Each structure stands twice: as structure tokens, then as C-alpha cells.
CSV table of C-alpha atoms and ligand atoms in Angstrom, one decimal:
chain,number,residue,atom,x,y,z
A,21,MET,CA,-40.2,-8.2,2.7
A,22,THR,CA,-37.8,-6.7,1.0
A,23,LYS,CA,-34.4,-6.7,2.7
A,24,HIS,CA,-32.6,-3.2,3.4
A,25,ALA,CA,-29.2,-2.6,1.8
A,26,PRO,CA,-27.1,-2.6,5.1
A,27,ASP,CA,-26.2,0.9,6.0
A,28,LEU,CA,-22.8,2.9,4.7
A,29,ALA,CA,-22.8,5.8,6.8
A,30,SER,CA,-23.8,4.0,10.1
A,31,ALA,CA,-21.9,1.4,10.5
A,32,VAL,CA,-18.9,3.6,9.3
A,33,ARG,CA,-19.9,6.0,12.1
A,34,GLU,CA,-20.1,3.2,14.4
A,35,ILE,CA,-17.1,1.3,14.0
A,36,ALA,CA,-14.9,4.4,14.0
A,37,ALA,CA,-16.8,5.0,17.2
A,38,GLU,CA,-15.7,1.9,18.6
A,39,MET,CA,-11.6,2.1,17.3
A,40,LYS,CA,-11.2,5.4,19.3
A,41,GLU,CA,-12.9,3.5,21.9
A,42,LYS,CA,-10.2,0.2,22.0
A,43,ARG,CA,-7.4,-0.8,25.0
A,44,ASP,CA,-4.9,-2.8,22.8
A,45,ARG,CA,-4.0,-0.4,19.9
A,46,GLY,CA,-0.5,-2.9,18.6
A,47,GLU,CA,2.9,-0.8,18.4
A,48,VAL,CA,3.8,1.9,16.1
A,49,ALA,CA,7.1,1.1,13.8
A,50,SER,CA,9.8,2.2,15.6
A,51,TYR,CA,13.1,1.4,13.1
A,52,ILE,CA,12.1,4.6,11.2
A,53,PRO,CA,12.7,6.9,14.4
A,54,GLU,CA,10.0,9.5,12.7
A,55,LEU,CA,6.9,7.0,12.5
A,56,ALA,CA,7.6,6.0,16.5
A,57,CYS,CA,6.3,9.1,17.4
A,58,VAL,CA,2.6,9.0,16.0
A,59,ASP,CA,-0.1,9.4,18.8
A,60,THR,CA,-1.3,5.4,18.8
A,61,GLY,CA,-4.7,6.9,19.4
A,62,LYS,CA,-6.0,7.7,16.1
A,63,PHE,CA,-7.9,6.0,14.4
A,64,GLY,CA,-9.4,7.1,10.3
A,65,ILE,CA,-11.6,5.5,7.8
A,66,ALA,CA,-12.5,6.5,4.7
A,67,VAL,CA,-15.1,4.7,1.8
A,68,VAL,CA,-15.8,6.2,-1.7
A,69,ASP,CA,-18.7,4.4,-3.3
A,70,ALA,CA,-19.3,3.2,-7.2
A,71,ASP,CA,-21.0,6.6,-7.1
A,72,GLY,CA,-17.8,7.9,-5.7
A,73,GLU,CA,-20.0,9.7,-3.0
A,74,VAL,CA,-17.1,9.6,0.3
A,75,THR,CA,-18.5,8.1,3.9
A,76,ALA,CA,-15.6,9.0,6.1
A,77,ALA,CA,-14.9,9.7,10.2
A,78,GLY,CA,-12.4,9.9,13.0
A,79,ASP,CA,-9.1,10.9,12.2
A,80,CYS,CA,-10.3,10.2,8.1
A,81,ASP,CA,-8.1,14.0,6.8
A,82,GLU,CA,-5.4,13.7,8.3
A,83,PRO,CA,-2.8,12.4,6.5
A,84,PHE,CA,0.3,9.8,7.4
A,85,SER,CA,2.8,8.6,6.1
A,86,ILE,CA,1.1,5.7,3.2
A,87,GLN,CA,4.8,3.9,2.9
A,88,SER,CA,4.5,0.2,2.1
A,89,ILE,CA,0.7,1.3,0.8
A,90,SER,CA,3.0,3.3,-2.3
A,91,LYS,CA,3.7,-0.1,-3.9
A,92,VAL,CA,0.5,-0.9,-5.2
A,93,PHE,CA,0.9,2.8,-7.4
A,94,THR,CA,4.8,2.1,-8.1
A,95,LEU,CA,3.6,-1.3,-9.6
A,96,THR,CA,0.6,0.3,-11.4
A,97,LEU,CA,3.3,2.4,-13.0
A,98,ALA,CA,6.3,0.1,-13.5
A,99,LEU,CA,3.6,-2.2,-15.3
A,100,GLY,CA,2.9,0.5,-17.8
A,101,LYS,CA,6.2,1.4,-18.1
A,102,VAL,CA,8.0,-2.2,-18.6
A,103,GLY,CA,5.0,-4.3,-19.1
A,104,ASP,CA,5.8,-8.1,-18.5
A,105,ARG,CA,8.7,-7.9,-18.6
A,106,LEU,CA,8.5,-6.5,-14.9
A,107,TRP,CA,8.7,-10.4,-14.3
A,108,ARG,CA,11.9,-11.2,-15.4
A,109,VAL,CA,12.8,-9.2,-12.1
A,110,VAL,CA,10.2,-9.9,-9.8
A,111,GLY,CA,8.1,-13.1,-8.7
A,112,ARG,CA,4.1,-12.6,-7.7
A,113,GLU,CA,4.3,-15.4,-5.3
A,114,PRO,CA,3.5,-14.9,-1.3
A,115,SER,CA,6.7,-14.7,1.1
A,116,GLY,CA,5.6,-16.0,3.8
A,117,SER,CA,8.5,-13.8,5.1
A,118,PRO,CA,8.9,-10.5,6.9
A,119,PHE,CA,8.7,-7.3,4.7
A,120,ASN,CA,12.4,-6.8,5.1
A,121,SER,CA,13.4,-10.2,5.1
A,122,ILE,CA,16.9,-11.2,3.7
A,123,VAL,CA,17.2,-15.1,3.4
A,124,GLN,CA,15.0,-16.1,0.6
A,125,LEU,CA,17.0,-14.0,-1.5
A,126,GLU,CA,19.6,-15.8,-1.4
A,127,ARG,CA,18.1,-19.1,-2.2
A,128,GLU,CA,16.3,-17.6,-5.4
A,129,ARG,CA,19.1,-15.8,-6.4
A,130,GLY,CA,18.4,-12.1,-5.8
A,131,ILE,CA,14.7,-12.3,-8.0
A,132,PRO,CA,12.6,-11.1,-4.8
A,133,ARG,CA,9.2,-13.2,-4.3
A,134,ASN,CA,6.3,-10.3,-5.1
A,135,PRO,CA,6.5,-6.4,-5.2
A,136,PHE,CA,5.0,-5.7,-2.4
A,137,ILE,CA,7.9,-7.3,0.2
A,138,ASN,CA,10.6,-4.6,0.3
A,139,ALA,CA,13.0,-6.2,-2.2
A,140,GLY,CA,10.3,-6.7,-4.2
A,141,ALA,CA,9.1,-2.5,-4.2
A,142,ILE,CA,13.0,-1.7,-4.4
A,143,VAL,CA,13.5,-3.3,-8.0
A,144,VAL,CA,9.8,-2.1,-9.5
A,145,THR,CA,11.5,1.5,-8.5
A,146,ASP,CA,14.6,0.5,-9.5
A,147,GLN,CA,12.6,0.0,-13.3
A,148,ILE,CA,10.8,3.1,-12.8
A,149,LEU,CA,13.8,4.5,-12.4
A,150,SER,CA,15.9,3.3,-15.4
A,151,GLY,CA,16.4,5.7,-18.1
A,152,HIS,CA,15.4,8.8,-15.6
A,153,GLN,CA,17.2,11.1,-12.9
A,154,PRO,CA,15.8,10.0,-9.7
A,155,ARG,CA,14.1,13.6,-9.4
A,156,GLU,CA,12.4,12.9,-12.5
A,157,ALA,CA,11.2,9.8,-11.0
A,158,LEU,CA,9.9,10.7,-8.0
A,159,GLY,CA,8.1,13.6,-9.9
A,160,GLU,CA,6.1,11.4,-11.7
A,161,ILE,CA,5.6,8.9,-8.9
A,162,LEU,CA,4.0,12.0,-7.3
A,163,ARG,CA,1.5,12.9,-9.8
A,164,PHE,CA,0.9,10.0,-10.7
A,165,MET,CA,-0.8,9.9,-7.4
A,166,GLN,CA,-1.9,13.4,-7.0
A,167,PHE,CA,-3.9,12.2,-10.6
A,168,LEU,CA,-5.6,9.2,-8.8
A,169,ALA,CA,-6.7,11.1,-6.0
A,170,ASN,CA,-7.6,14.4,-8.1
A,171,ASP,CA,-5.5,16.0,-5.4
A,172,ASP,CA,-2.5,18.1,-5.7
A,173,SER,CA,-1.8,19.0,-2.4
A,174,ILE,CA,-0.6,15.3,-1.8
A,175,SER,CA,3.1,15.8,-0.8
A,176,ILE,CA,6.6,14.4,0.2
A,177,ASP,CA,7.4,14.1,4.1
A,178,GLU,CA,10.8,15.4,3.9
A,179,HIS,CA,11.7,14.7,7.4
A,180,VAL,CA,10.3,10.6,7.0
A,181,ALA,CA,12.4,10.3,4.5
A,182,ALA,CA,15.4,12.2,6.2
A,183,SER,CA,14.8,9.7,8.8
A,184,GLU,CA,14.7,6.7,6.8
A,185,GLN,CA,17.5,7.7,4.7
A,186,ARG,CA,19.2,7.7,7.7
A,187,THR,CA,18.3,4.3,9.4
A,188,GLY,CA,17.5,2.3,6.7
A,189,PHE,CA,20.4,-0.5,7.0
A,190,ARG,CA,17.9,-3.4,5.9
A,191,ASN,CA,17.1,-2.3,3.0
A,192,VAL,CA,21.0,-0.7,1.8
A,193,ALA,CA,21.7,-4.0,2.6
A,194,LEU,CA,18.9,-6.1,0.5
A,195,THR,CA,19.3,-3.3,-2.3
A,196,ASN,CA,23.8,-3.8,-3.0
A,197,TYR,CA,22.9,-8.0,-2.5
A,198,MET,CA,20.3,-7.6,-5.5
A,199,LYS,CA,22.9,-5.1,-7.5
A,200,SER,CA,24.9,-8.2,-7.1
A,201,PHE,CA,23.3,-10.8,-8.8
A,202,GLY,CA,22.7,-8.2,-11.5
A,203,VAL,CA,19.4,-7.5,-10.7
A,204,ILE,CA,19.4,-3.4,-9.5
A,205,GLU,CA,20.1,-1.2,-12.8
A,206,ASN,CA,20.6,2.1,-11.2
A,207,PRO,CA,23.6,3.3,-8.5
A,208,VAL,CA,21.9,1.7,-5.2
A,209,GLU,CA,21.6,5.1,-3.7
A,210,TYR,CA,19.7,6.5,-6.2
A,211,THR,CA,17.1,3.7,-6.6
A,212,LEU,CA,17.5,3.8,-2.4
A,213,GLY,CA,16.4,7.5,-1.9
A,214,VAL,CA,13.4,6.8,-4.9
A,215,TYR,CA,12.1,4.6,-2.9
A,216,PHE,CA,12.2,6.4,0.3
A,217,HIS,CA,10.9,9.4,-0.9
A,218,HIS,CA,8.4,7.4,-2.4
A,219,CYS,CA,7.6,5.4,0.9
A,220,ALA,CA,7.7,8.7,2.4
A,221,ILE,CA,3.9,9.7,0.8
A,222,ALA,CA,1.7,11.6,2.9
A,223,MET,CA,-1.9,11.4,2.4
A,224,SER,CA,-5.3,10.5,4.3
A,225,CYS,CA,-7.7,8.3,4.2
A,226,ARG,CA,-9.8,10.2,2.3
A,227,GLN,CA,-7.2,10.9,-0.1
A,228,LEU,CA,-6.2,7.3,0.0
A,229,ALA,CA,-9.3,5.5,-0.7
A,230,MET,CA,-10.2,8.0,-4.0
A,231,ALA,CA,-6.4,6.7,-5.8
A,232,GLY,CA,-7.6,3.8,-5.1
A,233,GLN,CA,-11.1,3.3,-7.2
A,234,PHE,CA,-9.5,2.3,-10.2
A,235,LEU,CA,-8.8,-1.0,-8.8
A,236,ALA,CA,-12.0,-1.2,-7.8
A,237,HIS,CA,-13.9,-0.3,-10.9
A,238,LEU,CA,-11.9,-2.1,-13.6
A,239,GLY,CA,-9.0,0.0,-13.7
A,240,ARG,CA,-11.0,3.1,-14.3
A,241,ASN,CA,-11.8,6.2,-12.1
A,242,PRO,CA,-16.1,5.9,-12.1
A,243,ILE,CA,-16.1,10.0,-10.6
A,244,THR,CA,-12.9,11.5,-13.3
A,245,GLY,CA,-13.9,8.8,-16.0
A,246,HIS,CA,-10.4,8.6,-16.7
A,247,SER,CA,-8.9,5.0,-17.5
A,248,VAL,CA,-6.0,4.5,-15.8
A,249,VAL,CA,-5.3,0.6,-17.0
A,250,GLN,CA,-7.1,-1.7,-18.7
A,251,PRO,CA,-9.4,-4.2,-16.7
A,252,GLU,CA,-7.4,-7.2,-16.7
A,253,ARG,CA,-4.3,-5.2,-15.4
A,254,ALA,CA,-7.0,-3.9,-12.8
A,255,ARG,CA,-7.9,-7.7,-11.7
A,256,ARG,CA,-4.4,-8.8,-11.8
A,257,ILE,CA,-2.9,-5.9,-9.0
A,258,ASN,CA,-5.6,-6.9,-7.2
A,259,SER,CA,-4.4,-10.1,-7.5
A,260,ILE,CA,-0.6,-9.3,-5.8
A,261,MET,CA,-2.3,-7.7,-3.6
A,262,MET,CA,-4.9,-10.3,-2.1
A,263,MET,CA,-1.9,-13.2,-2.1
A,264,CYS,CA,0.9,-10.5,-0.7
A,265,GLY,CA,-0.5,-6.9,0.0
A,266,HIS,CA,0.0,-8.3,3.6
A,267,TYR,CA,3.7,-10.1,3.8
A,268,ASP,CA,3.3,-12.6,6.2
A,269,GLY,CA,0.1,-11.9,7.5
A,270,SER,CA,-1.5,-12.0,3.3
A,271,GLY,CA,-3.2,-15.1,4.7
A,272,GLU,CA,-5.2,-13.6,8.1
A,273,PHE,CA,-5.8,-10.9,6.0
A,274,ALA,CA,-7.5,-13.0,3.2
A,275,TYR,CA,-9.7,-14.8,6.3
A,276,ARG,CA,-11.0,-12.1,8.1
A,277,VAL,CA,-11.3,-9.2,5.7
A,278,GLY,CA,-11.7,-10.8,1.8
A,279,LEU,CA,-10.3,-8.2,0.1
A,280,PRO,CA,-7.4,-7.4,-1.6
A,281,GLY,CA,-5.1,-5.0,0.7
A,282,LYS,CA,-2.7,-3.1,1.2
A,283,SER,CA,-1.0,-2.3,4.4
A,284,GLY,CA,2.0,0.3,5.7
A,285,VAL,CA,3.8,0.6,8.6
A,286,GLY,CA,2.7,3.6,8.9
A,287,GLY,CA,-0.3,2.0,9.8
A,288,GLY,CA,-2.9,2.3,6.9
A,289,ILE,CA,-4.3,-0.2,4.8
A,290,LEU,CA,-5.8,0.1,1.1
A,291,ALA,CA,-8.7,-2.2,0.3
A,292,VAL,CA,-10.6,-2.9,-2.5
A,293,ALA,CA,-14.1,-4.2,-2.7
A,294,PRO,CA,-14.2,-5.2,-6.6
A,295,GLY,CA,-16.9,-3.3,-8.2
A,296,LYS,CA,-18.3,-1.6,-4.9
A,297,ALA,CA,-16.0,0.1,-2.8
A,298,SER,CA,-12.2,1.6,-2.3
A,299,VAL,CA,-11.8,1.9,1.6
A,300,ALA,CA,-9.0,3.1,3.0
A,301,VAL,CA,-8.1,3.3,6.7
A,302,TRP,CA,-5.7,4.1,9.3
A,303,ALA,CA,-4.5,3.3,12.9
A,304,PRO,CA,-0.9,3.8,13.7
A,305,GLY,CA,-0.6,0.7,16.0
A,306,LEU,CA,0.9,-2.2,14.1
A,307,ASP,CA,0.0,-6.3,14.7
A,308,ALA,CA,3.6,-8.4,15.2
A,309,ASN,CA,3.6,-8.6,11.4
A,310,GLY,CA,3.3,-4.7,10.6
A,311,ASN,CA,0.0,-4.4,9.7
A,312,SER,CA,-2.8,-1.9,11.2
A,313,HIS,CA,-3.8,-4.0,14.1
A,314,LEU,CA,-6.8,-2.2,14.1
A,315,GLY,CA,-7.4,-1.2,10.9
A,316,ARG,CA,-7.4,-4.7,10.3
A,317,ILE,CA,-10.4,-5.6,13.1
A,318,ALA,CA,-12.2,-2.2,11.0
A,319,LEU,CA,-12.1,-3.4,7.4
A,320,GLU,CA,-13.2,-7.2,8.8
A,321,ALA,CA,-16.3,-5.4,10.5
A,322,LEU,CA,-17.1,-3.2,8.1
A,323,THR,CA,-16.8,-6.3,4.9
A,324,ARG,CA,-18.9,-8.8,7.8
A,325,ARG,CA,-21.4,-5.7,7.7
A,326,MET,CA,-21.4,-5.3,4.1
A,327,GLY,CA,-21.1,-8.7,2.8
A,328,TRP,CA,-18.4,-6.8,0.5
A,329,SER,CA,-16.0,-10.0,0.9
A,330,VAL,CA,-15.0,-11.3,-2.5
A,331,PHE,CA,-15.4,-14.9,-1.0
A,332,GLY,CA,-18.9,-13.6,-0.7
A,333,ALA,CA,-20.8,-13.2,2.5
B,430,LIG,N1,9.7,1.7,3.8
B,430,LIG,C1,9.5,1.1,4.8
B,430,LIG,C2,10.8,0.3,4.7
B,430,LIG,O1,11.4,0.1,3.8
B,430,LIG,C3,7.7,0.6,4.2
B,430,LIG,C4,7.9,-0.9,5.2
B,430,LIG,C5,6.7,-1.3,5.3
B,430,LIG,O2,6.0,-0.3,5.3
B,430,LIG,N2,5.7,-2.0,5.6
B,430,LIG,O3,10.8,-0.9,5.6
């Protein structure tokens, strides 16, 4: 008797229905006022398989603030621009600290542990900015997202950007501190302006899952045929997502989900099942580490049902 392949469509449908019913939904990020008013009742999921087929459910077409998920794409751009020289100004080790932690930076002389904690992502943004005006750098990041998702309608939510610009005191502190070590090349307000705006890009699960395809398929988007990065670079970006994509919750995410993933405080998670699929989920309520509470639970259910963990079924 042949074993039937697990049915993706029913898995996605059932998981979405289950998540809508959950009572314990986590807390929205309140330190960015504009994100504090998002409805925790939302849940969306989109999966793009190796044939480019999209399976989606729930609030999968509603744009949300991608926040730190943008850091995967800025890392990709910065590596394209400066190559391995990037690793002179940022490390690639898990931090074991919260995303906005300051303490580690002093011991490590202004060099952030990895490109996904705030300090590291700000350095990455600074590298993209060098030699350009902030507006040009931001335009490049946005166009890159549109190109990857094959969708020109993707835009920046200016309210979210302004909201964070008004209240992002910790990021200002982190950036000034790194500047004192000579790690930041551009004026602090320019670098942060670009950073806050790329965090404020709004995308739906469907758009985000489309944009993540190159990471699932050795650097190439199998649908458009566009080669985005070399296979080796895709593999390495995935490894950083696995080790660092969920801050001090990265171990738990690897243990439960078993896929490279990147979260954002808007409640989104992008996860990559190499050779199989690019997955985006969105549930605005967060856990204590600032990662989507139901997003993680949904991905755990999905990888278990589909046998997608990179560590084996
Ligand atoms: N823009 C947010 C910040 O800098 C991103 C944090 C996140 O998504 N974890 O605080």
C-alpha cells in the first residue's frame, strides 16, 4: 500500500480554523504605539510550494507590519553590496538576549552578535546606506521586496514608521553607542530613518511567502526564474535564520518547528522549508520574547503534519 502524501490544503485550512478559536493569543507590541492597536483576533497563513502553488487561509491577504522580518532582506542586500566584508561589523552567533538588548554591545566593543537583533540590523542598514541618500537606500530596499514578491503594490506604512521614529529611544541609544565605536558610518538619524522605514513595510502573508521563495530554492525563485543569490548564500542566510531568527527564543523555535525562520514584532513569521516551501504566518499577539505566539504554534502544527522539519520527521 502506498502512503498518501499529507494534504497541504487541508492542513492549512484546519490550522487556520484552529488558530481562530484559540483563547490564549499573546500580547501586541505596545512600545510601538501604532502596533498596539492591531486586533489579536487576526490569523493568516500562506504557503508557496516548489511549483509556485499558493495555499492560503485566514487573513492571508491583509497587509501587516513586517518589522524585523525585513532584516532577512536587508541582510541579503547588504551581502550583495559588500560581500563578506559585512562580517567585519556584525557577527553571526546567536545572542541569547532580547532583540533590543544593550548590555552585550559594551563587552563586544560595539560589534553586534548577529544581523537579526536590532543593533545588528541597524549596522546592516548603515552598510546599505553608505554612498547613498537615505531616500535612495530605502527605495532600493522597497524595490527589492517588490521584485522578490513579484508585486509592485507593496508599500511602507508611514504611520508605523512615524510612530516608531517618535518612540524608538532604545534604537537611538544602540545606534549612538555603536557610533562611538566607529561601527556606524552614516549620521545616526539617517541610518535610523532608513531602518524604521524598512521595518514599517506592510505585506500580507501571501506576499511575504512569495518573497521568501528564493531561500527555499537555492537562491532562485522557481516561478519567475530569477536568480537572487548564489545557492551558498541562500544556505548561509537560512543558517542565520535558524540560529538567530527568534532572538532568545531561537532554540525553542528550532526545537518545536525545525525550520529557519524570522519573526517580527508585527506578529509575522517567515519560515523556509528547503526544497519544499516558503511559509508566512501572521498572528499579532506576541510571547515574552517578542515572537508571534500563535504563529509559532501554527508553524509547529504545519511542519509536524507535513514532515518538513530539517531535522527529520
Ligand atoms: N522596528 C522594531 C524595533 O526596532 C523591530 C523589532 C522586531 O520586530 N523584533 O524595535
